[in-house]
Protein backbone atom coordinates (compact mmCIF):
# COMPACT_ATOMS: atom_id res chain seq x y z
CA MET A 1 95.69 217.63 -115.66
CA ILE A 2 98.53 218.65 -113.70
CA GLN A 3 99.46 216.46 -110.73
CA ASN A 4 102.52 217.69 -109.22
CA GLU A 5 101.12 220.67 -107.03
CA PRO A 6 103.79 221.71 -104.77
CA ASP A 7 101.77 223.21 -102.05
CA LEU A 8 98.36 221.61 -102.35
CA LEU A 9 96.90 223.34 -99.43
CA ALA A 10 97.48 226.80 -100.68
CA ARG A 11 95.90 225.74 -104.17
CA VAL A 12 92.79 224.73 -102.10
CA LYS A 13 92.26 227.45 -100.26
CA SER A 14 92.57 229.25 -103.65
CA PHE A 15 89.02 228.04 -104.34
CA ILE A 16 87.31 228.73 -100.79
CA LYS A 17 85.27 231.76 -101.94
CA GLY A 18 81.56 232.41 -103.37
CA GLU A 19 79.42 229.19 -102.84
CA VAL A 20 82.45 227.15 -101.96
CA LYS A 21 82.48 227.54 -98.03
CA ASN A 22 85.54 225.05 -96.89
CA ALA A 23 88.39 222.86 -98.13
CA ALA A 24 85.95 219.88 -98.32
CA GLU A 25 83.80 221.37 -100.39
CA ALA A 26 86.85 222.67 -102.89
CA LEU A 27 88.10 218.92 -102.86
CA GLN A 28 84.60 217.98 -104.01
CA GLY A 29 84.63 219.92 -106.32
CA ALA A 30 87.78 218.93 -107.64
CA ARG A 31 86.97 215.28 -107.63
CA ASP A 32 83.62 216.39 -109.46
CA ILE A 33 85.65 217.92 -112.35
CA ILE A 34 88.03 215.15 -112.62
CA ALA A 35 85.33 212.13 -112.38
CA GLU A 36 83.54 214.36 -115.34
CA TRP A 37 86.71 214.85 -117.19
CA VAL A 38 87.58 210.84 -116.84
CA ASN A 39 84.15 210.10 -117.79
CA GLU A 40 84.10 212.24 -121.42
CA ASN A 41 87.34 210.97 -122.15
CA GLU A 42 87.78 207.72 -123.43
CA GLY A 43 91.68 207.38 -123.01
CA ALA A 44 91.59 208.28 -119.49
CA ARG A 45 88.55 206.24 -118.59
CA ASN A 46 90.33 203.29 -120.12
CA ALA A 47 93.65 204.30 -118.18
CA VAL A 48 91.78 204.33 -114.95
CA ARG A 49 89.84 200.97 -115.57
CA ASN A 50 93.28 199.57 -116.41
CA SER A 51 94.95 200.61 -113.41
CA PHE A 52 92.15 199.75 -110.91
CA ALA A 53 92.09 196.18 -112.29
CA HIS A 54 95.46 195.92 -111.60
CA THR A 55 96.02 197.80 -108.26
CA GLY A 56 92.54 198.99 -107.12
CA ILE A 57 90.77 197.47 -104.05
CA ILE A 58 86.66 197.47 -103.98
CA SER A 59 85.33 198.56 -100.82
CA SER A 60 81.96 199.77 -99.49
CA LYS A 61 81.34 201.07 -96.06
CA VAL A 62 78.75 202.59 -94.04
CA ILE A 63 79.20 206.58 -93.22
CA LYS A 64 80.69 207.15 -90.34
CA GLY A 65 77.76 208.22 -87.77
CA LYS A 66 75.33 206.02 -89.84
CA GLU A 67 76.38 202.28 -88.60
CA GLU A 68 72.75 201.45 -87.47
CA GLU A 69 71.29 202.49 -90.42
CA GLY A 70 73.76 200.93 -92.47
CA ALA A 71 73.66 197.79 -90.45
CA LYS A 72 70.34 196.54 -92.44
CA TYR A 73 72.69 196.78 -96.02
CA ARG A 74 75.82 194.99 -94.56
CA ASP A 75 74.96 192.14 -96.81
CA TYR A 76 74.01 194.05 -99.51
CA PHE A 77 77.58 196.06 -99.38
CA ASP A 78 79.49 192.36 -99.40
CA PHE A 79 77.51 191.42 -102.23
CA SER A 80 77.63 194.32 -104.40
CA GLU A 81 81.52 194.16 -104.02
CA ARG A 82 81.41 190.40 -105.16
CA GLU A 83 79.30 191.46 -108.20
CA PHE A 84 81.37 194.30 -108.94
CA VAL A 85 84.48 192.12 -109.22
CA LYS A 86 82.55 190.08 -111.55
CA PHE A 87 81.81 193.19 -113.65
CA LEU A 88 85.49 194.29 -113.97
CA ASP A 89 86.47 190.48 -114.93
CA LYS A 90 83.89 190.76 -117.82
CA ASP A 91 83.44 194.09 -119.07
CA LEU A 92 87.08 196.31 -118.02
CA ASN A 93 87.67 196.89 -121.31
CA THR A 94 84.08 197.67 -122.80
CA PRO A 95 84.10 201.45 -122.41
CA LYS A 96 80.38 201.75 -122.46
CA ALA A 97 79.58 198.94 -119.70
CA GLU A 98 77.90 200.04 -116.77
CA PHE A 99 77.19 198.29 -113.51
CA PHE A 100 73.58 198.28 -112.79
CA ILE A 101 72.29 198.47 -109.07
CA PRO A 102 68.99 196.73 -110.08
CA LEU A 103 70.98 193.85 -111.63
CA VAL A 104 73.08 193.26 -108.46
CA ILE A 105 69.45 193.52 -106.73
CA ASP A 106 68.16 190.63 -109.67
CA THR A 107 70.76 188.42 -108.73
CA LEU A 108 70.37 188.53 -105.04
CA ILE A 109 66.61 187.82 -105.57
CA ARG A 110 67.27 184.97 -108.03
CA ASN A 111 69.92 183.23 -105.80
CA GLY A 112 67.64 183.50 -103.01
CA GLU A 113 69.97 185.53 -100.89
CA ALA A 114 67.29 188.47 -100.55
CA THR A 115 64.14 189.59 -100.89
CA VAL A 116 63.08 193.21 -101.90
CA LYS A 117 59.93 195.03 -100.83
CA VAL A 118 59.24 197.84 -103.07
CA LEU A 119 57.93 201.20 -101.18
CA ASP A 120 55.30 203.82 -103.10
CA THR A 121 56.40 207.34 -103.22
CA ASP A 122 55.57 210.69 -104.62
CA SER A 123 59.09 211.66 -105.41
CA ARG A 124 60.69 211.12 -108.71
CA TRP A 125 63.99 210.04 -109.83
CA PHE A 126 66.58 212.05 -111.31
CA GLY A 127 70.11 211.19 -111.71
CA VAL A 128 73.42 211.66 -113.83
CA THR A 129 74.01 209.56 -116.84
CA TYR A 130 75.53 211.36 -119.14
CA ALA A 131 77.71 214.97 -118.59
CA GLN A 132 74.85 217.09 -119.82
CA ASP A 133 72.58 215.52 -117.32
CA ARG A 134 75.07 217.12 -114.49
CA GLN A 135 73.58 220.82 -114.60
CA GLY A 136 69.67 219.53 -114.37
CA VAL A 137 70.78 217.67 -111.47
CA VAL A 138 72.44 220.52 -109.53
CA ASP A 139 69.37 222.95 -110.06
CA LYS A 140 67.08 220.35 -108.79
CA PHE A 141 69.12 219.37 -105.76
CA ALA A 142 69.33 223.50 -105.37
CA GLU A 143 65.57 223.46 -105.69
CA LEU A 144 65.03 220.57 -103.22
CA HIS A 145 67.22 222.61 -100.74
CA ARG A 146 65.34 225.93 -101.21
CA GLU A 147 62.28 223.92 -100.43
CA GLY A 148 63.58 222.07 -97.49
CA VAL A 149 63.97 218.95 -98.57
CA TYR A 150 67.08 218.49 -98.49
CA PRO A 151 70.03 220.06 -96.12
CA SER A 152 72.97 222.26 -97.55
CA PRO A 153 75.68 220.95 -98.07
CA LEU A 154 73.52 217.36 -98.53
CA PHE A 155 77.03 215.47 -97.76
């Protein structure tokens, strides 16, 4: 992957066309491609993990403008960061290791640090675990946008 683009702004602008409406969308698309590439390439995955372990900073924060809604998750953000550090210490060199949010919640409950209320919903979960899952999720978000369930762009 080339990392020495002399005129990044011009390069980004070259991708603003069709469904890509602005620089933010173009950059997000590039991030998605890089994430997929790293996910599918064990050497790249290990390089990222090793770099992160030695120089990375773990941080989670509330999205700007969502402070009121995010306040109720403050403890979770702090706790998940703490648990993620433990995960990296234990599984840094295990390429297939995954950090599962439900296990973080389970640890919170078992330690007496939180309670959880499960809400009923008619919605169906969908997500990306493997690269081949991506298109199905993209299609589902497009469908939900057409039905007025989600705005577009989503973020």
